[in-house]
């Protein structure tokens, strides 16, 4: 609501329609994951000529939007993104919107979507945004740290599988000149080792040398950062620290070093 | 998801985390209302110097975003907006996202939010957008046309009450020089007649002459519109019709003329 | 709760555990169907030597329990039973337990289950009840009369299909001496006509002459009944009427005569 | 369902009504508490002349019914009862009915209610059961052992508060001849110490000497029990052990000795 509006709505005759608004409060003491997913991004990425298999501008834009979500919502402790999806983990004690599911999901999606447009030109320069980027979202609860960590592992394993597949696929299409169907047929049933071998022998690509952002996805957490809070009369800078979201491309499956170094994240 | 991604995720060890994704399908055969609401728009409107009590640019921007929602989602039959909120009515037979509540709410909010940024400059020109506009949403089910119509009535009665109050309030503040608290005290307990009398006697404002958009809010439905589909070889235009969303400022409480003229909306 | 118990529970330190009790209110203005289903009744019916394919004592006991549900809960307008299942239709305006789903389902199941034991000997005489009869339940909402009627039709069509099949099956087993597997194989893929033909030609059973209770299931509604309220001083009886649940075995698929004669049921 | 019924229900035209059965699966990996509560037990207890403040026969009957619930449902790890309510704790890994809430709640309530009638005469002898005992139920999820233990503590603290209050109340009514209202007024605002003092000085009752069942409620867990499985040819008994539900009246708030001795309960 906006402005000086008095929220009385003293029209008792119709107010009964509010009884149809059912409660969707999320169970307390559970970690809340909000996963958002691009709608129709295959078409969106073609329309905007995203590089295949990965467009660094598009991934950086995703990361920038996710950082804004962390700036707006302190309850978000960690975020993980890949391709056109992002997962936001809210602390199990989060009280945002009284833990009402649809409110939480929609406001995060709204923040992300509006930022996608706001920051588009920071990453795509003069290339116009020629259709509306849209994301849907959902909330998932994890009652304990183990299942939450398994969720994050699941997403990062997915990043690897997709990236490896897509790297092969687009090499076959762009460099070897195969059709999409031929590329798909070539890859069908191949395991991780065979795919790496194919990349190396046929295209000279060493998979392990590809950018970490493509192989691992993006992790966002908050880090202490020094900043100049003000200057004293004599000109000396007063330096303070604040916590700001930072993007990392690193393993979040193994305990070492990420989780041991960031033990407070899930405490 | 985007691109050539194979949606297999053949990592069975962690896939169990999907079991935590609970179903939130909405009951079939009920009208779905998705109501979205600006977050922190009091501050947002001050920051962007919205005119009080109504900023036509801001209302027109809201209407433009809502029109895009109708363009994207054919299931939306009618929308009603006022101030920083908008309600979208999806037909009771809507199958969008298998009627999963969080998906439907979030994608509509996403479409609206992204458009708010995309179209900002169409209405605010060079005035920069200096914070992120955000909206939350929720879904409400109405099992029959009567309760759905009562919902819409409830919102339009709310528009009237708020607009009349705000018109008085800001006249007292801006024209009579009262403080916010004094204006509030002056209006406390006054009924509709007294407010109109106050506007007329003290400020020369005839409430009934105010713009319909302010008094009634905005209604969006689809209307047949002719368009030139192509030109024949001899240059003759081939005119076809399509249904496009149009904004109206009219009464949706009474049967006549809106509902009788648009009987198909809720059939 | 029982007795003089003061429901304060002034132990604030632990009362936070109540926050985990989430709301499960059913959407207003929808018809509520509570369907209950015997648990392990194949074994229960063998243990108590129920006659196959239908044991009239068992069906009458089910009907008697369902009548008690109608006696206890005025919101139940109509009930339909077959075999070991019963559906109870609560009026769409029902306010029982504030429409909380688990409370409504459990109390109806409780009433039914307790009565099954209480009234067992009325139907099974001295035959002991040698295991605990149990029923599970669920609530289903229907937003309009059409879908509700289709639900009831679905159940009565099911009654017919099952009864016809079971009548054939047990004739083949008991009279023709087939094994269960042989009977099943014989019936596989036969349609309604073939089954009636089999019953008639092989066993001399005219399906249409079987008891209506077996073929149609049981319908319970309330009917006006006269009763002697008191006697006047001169001995004259004062007759009043009250509405009592009555069991009927009749078609509830067609409009005539059931629904036209009982139009008030679903109004 | 019962008997040879083929669960095909090949009547596609009406089967769409199944789409209205929405999923109510409980979040995995959470402890499930099903709490059941007597309906109208104030009246039920008066009708059956229960002793006040506690009727040992009625409490023993409740315990017997709860034991049957543990016999039927292995997922139930521990139960706690007081007055006319009982809480059943299902292990967080329970798969009963696919964790569908209404099924789980209703089947436990059904088992309890049917047993209440079945076992009535074991505790009340020839006194007839003159109305139907009914219980409602609900499911509550606790994501971790701490909150689950706090739930159990909450109930046992409640037992103490209610029992102490009721003991005072009925002493004032039965022994001191006060009216219900006078007894209530006398107790208003008194703390634990004052209530014990009142019991001792005015009625010679030492609260700590009251039966543990009244003060602590009933705890049910499973214990190993030896039984004679068979006899060998030479007549020697073959003794085996099985786990059977046992009722205890003990503190479940403190760690020692209950939880340390039964550490496996919540593992």
Coordinates of C-alpha atoms in Angstrom, one line a residue, chain C residues 52 166-184 186-187 198-199 201-205:
Chain C
X52 CA -19.3 -62.9 -0.5
X166 CA -17.7 -59.4 -7.5
X167 CA -21.0 -61.2 -8.1
X168 CA -19.5 -62.9 -11.1
X169 CA -16.2 -63.5 -9.4
X170 CA -17.7 -65.2 -6.4
X171 CA -20.2 -67.2 -8.5
X172 CA -17.2 -68.5 -10.5
X173 CA -15.3 -69.4 -7.3
X174 CA -18.1 -70.7 -5.0
X175 CA -20.4 -72.2 -7.6
X176 CA -18.2 -73.1 -10.5
X177 CA -15.3 -74.1 -8.3
X178 CA -12.7 -71.9 -10.1
X179 CA -9.6 -70.7 -8.3
X180 CA -9.4 -67.0 -7.6
X181 CA -6.8 -66.6 -10.4
X182 CA -9.0 -68.6 -12.9
X183 CA -12.0 -66.4 -12.0
X184 CA -10.0 -63.3 -12.5
X186 CA -12.3 -65.5 -17.0
X187 CA -13.6 -62.0 -16.2
X198 CA -22.5 -65.0 -17.8
X199 CA -24.4 -64.7 -14.5
X201 CA -26.6 -68.4 -18.5
X202 CA -24.1 -70.1 -16.2
X203 CA -25.6 -69.5 -12.8
X204 CA -29.3 -68.5 -13.5
X205 CA -28.8 -65.2 -11.7

